[in-house]
PDB file of C-alpha atoms in Angstrom:
ATOM      1  CA  UNK Y 432     239.132 -48.981 145.046  1.00  0.00           C
ATOM      2  CA  UNK Y 433     241.191 -47.226 142.383  1.00  0.00           C
ATOM      3  CA  UNK Y 434     241.682 -43.455 142.427  1.00  0.00           C
ATOM      4  CA  UNK Y 435     243.854 -40.817 140.783  1.00  0.00           C
ATOM      5  CA  UNK Y 436     246.788 -38.940 142.231  1.00  0.00           C
ATOM      6  CA  UNK Y 437     248.984 -36.261 140.703  1.00  0.00           C
ATOM      7  CA  UNK Y 438     251.723 -33.881 141.798  1.00  0.00           C
ATOM      8  CA  UNK Y 439     250.577 -30.501 140.491  1.00  0.00           C
ATOM      9  CA  UNK Y 440     253.142 -27.787 141.327  1.00  0.00           C
ATOM     10  CA  UNK Y 441     251.487 -25.282 143.674  1.00  0.00           C
ATOM     11  CA  UNK Y 442     253.274 -22.363 142.017  1.00  0.00           C
ATOM     12  CA  UNK Y 443     251.443 -23.127 138.742  1.00  0.00           C
ATOM     13  CA  UNK Y 444     248.176 -24.894 139.585  1.00  0.00           C
ATOM     14  CA  UNK Y 445     245.306 -24.347 142.018  1.00  0.00           C
ATOM     15  CA  UNK Y 446     243.346 -27.529 142.825  1.00  0.00           C
ATOM     16  CA  UNK Y 447     239.608 -27.146 142.359  1.00  0.00           C
ATOM     17  CA  UNK Y 448     238.903 -30.620 143.695  1.00  0.00           C
ATOM     18  CA  UNK Y 449     238.219 -30.465 147.403  1.00  0.00           C
ATOM     19  CA  UNK Y 450     237.654 -26.700 147.643  1.00  0.00           C
ATOM     20  CA  UNK Y 451     234.491 -25.850 149.586  1.00  0.00           C
ATOM     21  CA  UNK Y 452     232.380 -22.747 150.167  1.00  0.00           C
ATOM     22  CA  UNK Y 453     233.883 -19.347 149.371  1.00  0.00           C
ATOM     23  CA  UNK Y 454     237.392 -20.826 149.337  1.00  0.00           C
ATOM     24  CA  UNK Y 455     238.188 -21.552 145.705  1.00  0.00           C
ATOM     25  CA  UNK Y 456     234.821 -20.344 144.399  1.00  0.00           C
ATOM     26  CA  UNK Y 457     236.366 -18.140 141.693  1.00  0.00           C
ATOM     27  CA  UNK Y 458     238.580 -20.995 140.503  1.00  0.00           C
ATOM     28  CA  UNK Y 459     235.695 -23.491 140.494  1.00  0.00           C
ATOM     29  CA  UNK Y 460     233.504 -21.141 138.479  1.00  0.00           C
ATOM     30  CA  UNK Y 461     236.252 -20.484 135.896  1.00  0.00           C
ATOM     31  CA  UNK Y 462     236.992 -24.203 135.573  1.00  0.00           C
ATOM     32  CA  UNK Y 463     233.358 -25.190 135.124  1.00  0.00           C
ATOM     33  CA  UNK Y 464     232.683 -22.429 132.583  1.00  0.00           C
ATOM     34  CA  UNK Y 465     235.644 -23.512 130.423  1.00  0.00           C
ATOM     35  CA  UNK Y 466     234.768 -27.206 130.669  1.00  0.00           C
ATOM     36  CA  UNK Y 467     231.127 -26.501 129.729  1.00  0.00           C
ATOM     37  CA  UNK Y 468     232.258 -24.383 126.757  1.00  0.00           C
ATOM     38  CA  UNK Y 469     234.629 -27.105 125.562  1.00  0.00           C
ATOM     39  CA  UNK Y 470     232.025 -29.863 125.963  1.00  0.00           C
ATOM     40  CA  UNK Y 471     229.317 -27.803 124.275  1.00  0.00           C
ATOM     41  CA  UNK Y 472     231.573 -26.852 121.371  1.00  0.00           C
ATOM     42  CA  UNK Y 473     232.694 -30.444 120.881  1.00  0.00           C
ATOM     43  CA  UNK Y 474     229.064 -31.575 120.717  1.00  0.00           C
ATOM     44  CA  UNK Y 475     228.148 -28.733 118.358  1.00  0.00           C
ATOM     45  CA  UNK Y 476     226.000 -26.809 120.826  1.00  0.00           C
ATOM     46  CA  UNK Y 477     225.510 -23.077 120.420  1.00  0.00           C
ATOM     47  CA  UNK Y 478     226.591 -20.738 123.227  1.00  0.00           C
ATOM     48  CA  UNK Y 479     223.499 -20.064 125.335  1.00  0.00           C
ATOM     49  CA  UNK Y 480     222.740 -16.990 127.356  1.00  0.00           C
ATOM     50  CA  UNK Y 481     222.811 -17.587 131.083  1.00  0.00           C
ATOM     51  CA  UNK Y 482     225.969 -19.693 130.876  1.00  0.00           C
ATOM     52  CA  UNK Y 483     227.432 -17.691 133.755  1.00  0.00           C
ATOM     53  CA  UNK Y 484     224.480 -18.589 135.997  1.00  0.00           C
ATOM     54  CA  UNK Y 485     224.815 -22.267 135.116  1.00  0.00           C
ATOM     55  CA  UNK Y 486     228.545 -22.149 135.859  1.00  0.00           C
ATOM     56  CA  UNK Y 487     227.827 -20.471 139.204  1.00  0.00           C
ATOM     57  CA  UNK Y 488     225.248 -23.110 140.207  1.00  0.00           C
ATOM     58  CA  UNK Y 489     227.572 -25.920 139.191  1.00  0.00           C
ATOM     59  CA  UNK Y 490     230.454 -24.296 141.068  1.00  0.00           C
ATOM     60  CA  UNK Y 491     228.387 -24.494 144.260  1.00  0.00           C
ATOM     61  CA  UNK Y 492     227.508 -28.169 143.708  1.00  0.00           C
ATOM     62  CA  UNK Y 493     230.897 -29.201 142.263  1.00  0.00           C
ATOM     63  CA  UNK Y 494     232.730 -29.854 145.565  1.00  0.00           C
ATOM     64  CA  UNK Y 495     230.065 -32.312 146.662  1.00  0.00           C
ATOM     65  CA  UNK Y 496     229.915 -34.006 143.252  1.00  0.00           C
ATOM     66  CA  UNK Y 497     233.708 -34.336 143.169  1.00  0.00           C
ATOM     67  CA  UNK Y 498     233.750 -35.667 146.724  1.00  0.00           C
ATOM     68  CA  UNK Y 499     231.196 -38.282 145.634  1.00  0.00           C
ATOM     69  CA  UNK Y 500     233.472 -39.151 142.678  1.00  0.00           C
ATOM     70  CA  UNK Y 501     235.982 -40.156 145.395  1.00  0.00           C
ATOM     71  CA  UNK Y 502     239.269 -39.456 143.625  1.00  0.00           C
ATOM     72  CA  UNK Y 503     238.157 -40.463 140.132  1.00  0.00           C
ATOM     73  CA  UNK Y 504     238.132 -36.788 139.040  1.00  0.00           C
ATOM     74  CA  UNK Y 505     240.819 -34.170 139.711  1.00  0.00           C
ATOM     75  CA  UNK Y 506     240.572 -30.572 138.454  1.00  0.00           C
ATOM     76  CA  UNK Y 507     243.064 -27.696 138.483  1.00  0.00           C
ATOM     77  CA  UNK Y 508     243.153 -24.151 137.096  1.00  0.00           C
ATOM     78  CA  UNK Y 509     246.160 -22.024 136.173  1.00  0.00           C
ATOM     79  CA  UNK Y 510     247.243 -20.068 139.248  1.00  0.00           C
ATOM     80  CA  UNK Y 511     248.237 -16.807 137.574  1.00  0.00           C
ATOM     81  CA  UNK Y 512     245.083 -16.626 135.426  1.00  0.00           C
ATOM     82  CA  UNK Y 513     242.170 -18.988 136.236  1.00  0.00           C
ATOM     83  CA  UNK Y 514     240.453 -17.921 132.983  1.00  0.00           C
ATOM     84  CA  UNK Y 515     243.425 -19.092 130.891  1.00  0.00           C
ATOM     85  CA  UNK Y 516     243.658 -22.812 131.574  1.00  0.00           C
ATOM     86  CA  UNK Y 517     241.749 -25.625 133.247  1.00  0.00           C
ATOM     87  CA  UNK Y 518     242.844 -29.268 133.430  1.00  0.00           C
ATOM     88  CA  UNK Y 519     240.639 -32.207 134.388  1.00  0.00           C
ATOM     89  CA  UNK Y 520     241.867 -35.762 134.991  1.00  0.00           C
ATOM     90  CA  UNK Y 521     239.431 -38.678 135.000  1.00  0.00           C
ATOM     91  CA  UNK Y 522     239.575 -42.353 135.844  1.00  0.00           C
ATOM     92  CA  UNK Y 523     236.904 -44.400 134.050  1.00  0.00           C
ATOM     93  CA  UNK Y 524     236.250 -48.115 134.036  1.00  0.00           C
ATOM     94  CA  UNK Y 525     237.061 -49.510 130.580  1.00  0.00           C
ATOM     95  CA  UNK Y 526     233.619 -50.903 129.781  1.00  0.00           C
ATOM     96  CA  UNK Y 527     232.787 -52.266 126.303  1.00  0.00           C
ATOM     97  CA  UNK Y 528     230.460 -49.278 125.811  1.00  0.00           C
ATOM     98  CA  UNK Y 529     233.248 -46.798 126.575  1.00  0.00           C
ATOM     99  CA  UNK Y 530     235.648 -48.622 124.253  1.00  0.00           C
ATOM    100  CA  UNK Y 531     233.015 -48.468 121.493  1.00  0.00           C
ATOM    101  CA  UNK Y 532     232.413 -44.747 122.082  1.00  0.00           C
ATOM    102  CA  UNK Y 533     236.151 -44.063 121.891  1.00  0.00           C
ATOM    103  CA  UNK Y 534     236.428 -46.040 118.637  1.00  0.00           C
ATOM    104  CA  UNK Y 535     233.628 -43.929 117.111  1.00  0.00           C
ATOM    105  CA  UNK Y 536     235.194 -40.526 117.854  1.00  0.00           C
ATOM    106  CA  UNK Y 537     235.541 -38.095 114.898  1.00  0.00           C
ATOM    107  CA  UNK Y 538     238.464 -38.563 112.501  1.00  0.00           C
ATOM    108  CA  UNK Y 539     240.397 -35.532 113.791  1.00  0.00           C
ATOM    109  CA  UNK Y 540     240.853 -37.424 117.071  1.00  0.00           C
ATOM    110  CA  UNK Y 541     243.063 -39.920 115.195  1.00  0.00           C
ATOM    111  CA  UNK Y 542     245.944 -37.395 115.016  1.00  0.00           C
ATOM    112  CA  UNK Y 543     247.460 -38.538 118.285  1.00  0.00           C
ATOM    113  CA  UNK Y 544     251.102 -38.956 119.206  1.00  0.00           C
ATOM    114  CA  UNK Y 545     252.715 -41.192 121.783  1.00  0.00           C
ATOM    115  CA  UNK Y 546     253.145 -39.739 125.249  1.00  0.00           C
ATOM    116  CA  UNK Y 547     255.053 -41.464 128.050  1.00  0.00           C
ATOM    117  CA  UNK Y 548     254.113 -41.308 131.720  1.00  0.00           C
ATOM    118  CA  UNK Y 549     256.513 -42.996 134.207  1.00  0.00           C
ATOM    119  CA  UNK Y 550     253.591 -44.460 136.184  1.00  0.00           C
ATOM    120  CA  UNK Y 551     251.087 -45.309 133.434  1.00  0.00           C
ATOM    121  CA  UNK Y 552     253.390 -46.194 130.537  1.00  0.00           C
ATOM    122  CA  UNK Y 553     252.889 -45.071 126.959  1.00  0.00           C
ATOM    123  CA  UNK Y 554     249.636 -43.312 126.161  1.00  0.00           C
ATOM    124  CA  UNK Y 555     248.362 -40.869 123.578  1.00  0.00           C
ATOM    125  CA  UNK Y 556     248.422 -37.079 123.366  1.00  0.00           C
ATOM    126  CA  UNK Y 557     246.209 -35.022 121.092  1.00  0.00           C
ATOM    127  CA  UNK Y 558     246.747 -31.280 120.654  1.00  0.00           C
ATOM    128  CA  UNK Y 559     243.877 -29.334 119.060  1.00  0.00           C
ATOM    129  CA  UNK Y 560     245.061 -25.710 118.777  1.00  0.00           C
ATOM    130  CA  UNK Y 561     242.465 -24.962 116.075  1.00  0.00           C
ATOM    131  CA  UNK Y 562     239.402 -27.232 116.436  1.00  0.00           C
ATOM    132  CA  UNK Y 563     237.148 -27.470 113.380  1.00  0.00           C
ATOM    133  CA  UNK Y 564     234.207 -26.046 115.306  1.00  0.00           C
ATOM    134  CA  UNK Y 565     235.038 -22.368 116.048  1.00  0.00           C
ATOM    135  CA  UNK Y 566     232.893 -22.554 119.208  1.00  0.00           C
ATOM    136  CA  UNK Y 567     235.296 -25.134 120.660  1.00  0.00           C
ATOM    137  CA  UNK Y 568     238.291 -23.632 122.477  1.00  0.00           C
ATOM    138  CA  UNK Y 569     241.774 -25.108 121.936  1.00  0.00           C
ATOM    139  CA  UNK Y 570     242.391 -28.203 124.038  1.00  0.00           C
ATOM    140  CA  UNK Y 571     244.799 -31.038 124.686  1.00  0.00           C
ATOM    141  CA  UNK Y 572     243.876 -34.573 125.729  1.00  0.00           C
ATOM    142  CA  UNK Y 573     246.058 -37.324 127.143  1.00  0.00           C
ATOM    143  CA  UNK Y 574     244.812 -40.908 127.430  1.00  0.00           C
ATOM    144  CA  UNK Y 575     246.196 -44.141 128.874  1.00  0.00           C
ATOM    145  CA  UNK Y 576     244.550 -47.565 128.734  1.00  0.00           C
ATOM    146  CA  UNK Y 577     245.507 -49.633 131.790  1.00  0.00           C
ATOM    147  CA  UNK Y 578     243.439 -52.606 130.650  1.00  0.00           C
ATOM    148  CA  UNK Y 579     240.773 -52.179 133.320  1.00  0.00           C
ATOM    149  CA  UNK Y 580     240.520 -48.365 133.263  1.00  0.00           C
ATOM    150  CA  UNK Y 581     241.028 -45.351 131.039  1.00  0.00           C
ATOM    151  CA  UNK Y 582     243.013 -42.493 132.554  1.00  0.00           C
ATOM    152  CA  UNK Y 583     242.519 -39.211 130.741  1.00  0.00           C
ATOM    153  CA  UNK Y 584     243.596 -35.619 131.180  1.00  0.00           C
ATOM    154  CA  UNK Y 585     241.904 -32.806 129.276  1.00  0.00           C
ATOM    155  CA  UNK Y 586     243.245 -29.246 129.324  1.00  0.00           C
ATOM    156  CA  UNK Y 587     241.213 -26.363 127.874  1.00  0.00           C
ATOM    157  CA  UNK Y 588     242.612 -22.918 127.000  1.00  0.00           C
ATOM    158  CA  UNK Y 589     240.192 -20.380 125.476  1.00  0.00           C
ATOM    159  CA  UNK Y 590     243.066 -18.137 124.288  1.00  0.00           C
ATOM    160  CA  UNK Y 591     244.205 -19.501 120.906  1.00  0.00           C
ATOM    161  CA  UNK Y 592     247.270 -17.238 120.856  1.00  0.00           C
ATOM    162  CA  UNK Y 593     248.592 -18.541 124.198  1.00  0.00           C
ATOM    163  CA  UNK Y 594     247.676 -22.217 123.817  1.00  0.00           C
ATOM    164  CA  UNK Y 595     251.128 -23.223 122.596  1.00  0.00           C
ATOM    165  CA  UNK Y 596     252.850 -21.513 125.518  1.00  0.00           C
ATOM    166  CA  UNK Y 597     251.123 -23.588 128.214  1.00  0.00           C
ATOM    167  CA  UNK Y 598     251.274 -27.091 126.731  1.00  0.00           C
ATOM    168  CA  UNK Y 599     254.655 -27.767 128.376  1.00  0.00           C
ATOM    169  CA  UNK Y 600     253.133 -27.211 131.824  1.00  0.00           C
ATOM    170  CA  UNK Y 601     250.251 -29.539 130.946  1.00  0.00           C
ATOM    171  CA  UNK Y 602     252.755 -32.167 129.755  1.00  0.00           C
ATOM    172  CA  UNK Y 603     254.522 -31.918 133.128  1.00  0.00           C
ATOM    173  CA  UNK Y 604     251.234 -32.380 134.982  1.00  0.00           C
ATOM    174  CA  UNK Y 605     250.291 -35.339 132.765  1.00  0.00           C
ATOM    175  CA  UNK Y 606     253.560 -37.098 133.617  1.00  0.00           C
ATOM    176  CA  UNK Y 607     252.690 -37.071 137.351  1.00  0.00           C
ATOM    177  CA  UNK Y 608     249.293 -38.770 136.977  1.00  0.00           C
ATOM    178  CA  UNK Y 609     249.030 -42.210 138.528  1.00  0.00           C
ATOM    179  CA  UNK Y 610     246.435 -44.685 139.760  1.00  0.00           C
ATOM    180  CA  UNK Y 611     246.548 -45.843 143.370  1.00  0.00           C
ATOM    181  CA  UNK Y 612     244.504 -48.637 144.903  1.00  0.00           C
ATOM    182  CA  UNK Y 613     243.047 -48.925 148.377  1.00  0.00           C
ATOM    183  CA  UNK Y 614     242.990 -52.344 149.977  1.00  0.00           C
ATOM    184  CA  UNK Y 615     241.120 -53.105 153.165  1.00  0.00           C
ATOM    185  CA  UNK Y 616     243.253 -54.661 155.884  1.00  0.00           C
ATOM    186  CA  UNK Y 617     241.057 -55.956 158.669  1.00  0.00           C
ATOM    187  CA  UNK Y 618     237.897 -54.069 159.546  1.00  0.00           C
ATOM    188  CA  UNK Y 619     239.003 -50.455 159.770  1.00  0.00           C
ATOM    189  CA  UNK Y 620     242.496 -50.150 158.285  1.00  0.00           C
ATOM    190  CA  UNK Y 621     243.188 -49.137 154.693  1.00  0.00           C
ATOM    191  CA  UNK Y 622     246.477 -49.785 152.940  1.00  0.00           C
ATOM    192  CA  UNK Y 623     247.192 -47.464 149.986  1.00  0.00           C
ATOM    193  CA  UNK Y 624     249.719 -48.756 147.477  1.00  0.00           C
ATOM    194  CA  UNK Y 625     251.493 -46.297 145.232  1.00  0.00           C
ATOM    195  CA  UNK Y 626     252.382 -47.752 141.794  1.00  0.00           C
ATOM    196  CA  UNK Y 627     256.076 -46.857 142.240  1.00  0.00           C
TER     197      UNK Y 627
END
């Protein structure tokens, strides 16, 4: 089974994936609120009242949902200010439906530039410091097509004035992303192969 790994520097990033209970609750809540705002703004949704309650409920369920995702989703928040930056990496099977959905994305998503990752090869980076929809916070997306899977990293920063100052740290995180595979050896042993 394929899963994601990354080397996020602990002096910059706090992992949300795998945090349970009160440990990491503040970081989970901040991450979920920013991701919901970015997703809602991208889809044209209006900001609803009660968003804080929804973020709180999701923050309680998130550790179990991410555990069920089994390494296909990794989330971090900025250590010094959890409200400033959240980054989410995903591993998705490259189905025909997903390829079609990606081909039908709005025209502003065509303004990508090449981005190299030592493990995944050349992918695409899209920086959106001023999205067309004012409800959408600034974000950056990185995507690699491995043939069988899409690997993506999305970073959301609600502060438009500071967005440009944190993209270098997101670039560094994106360069550490890699896909590892688990292979069963016998009945109970698992061999994990790193791509390098």
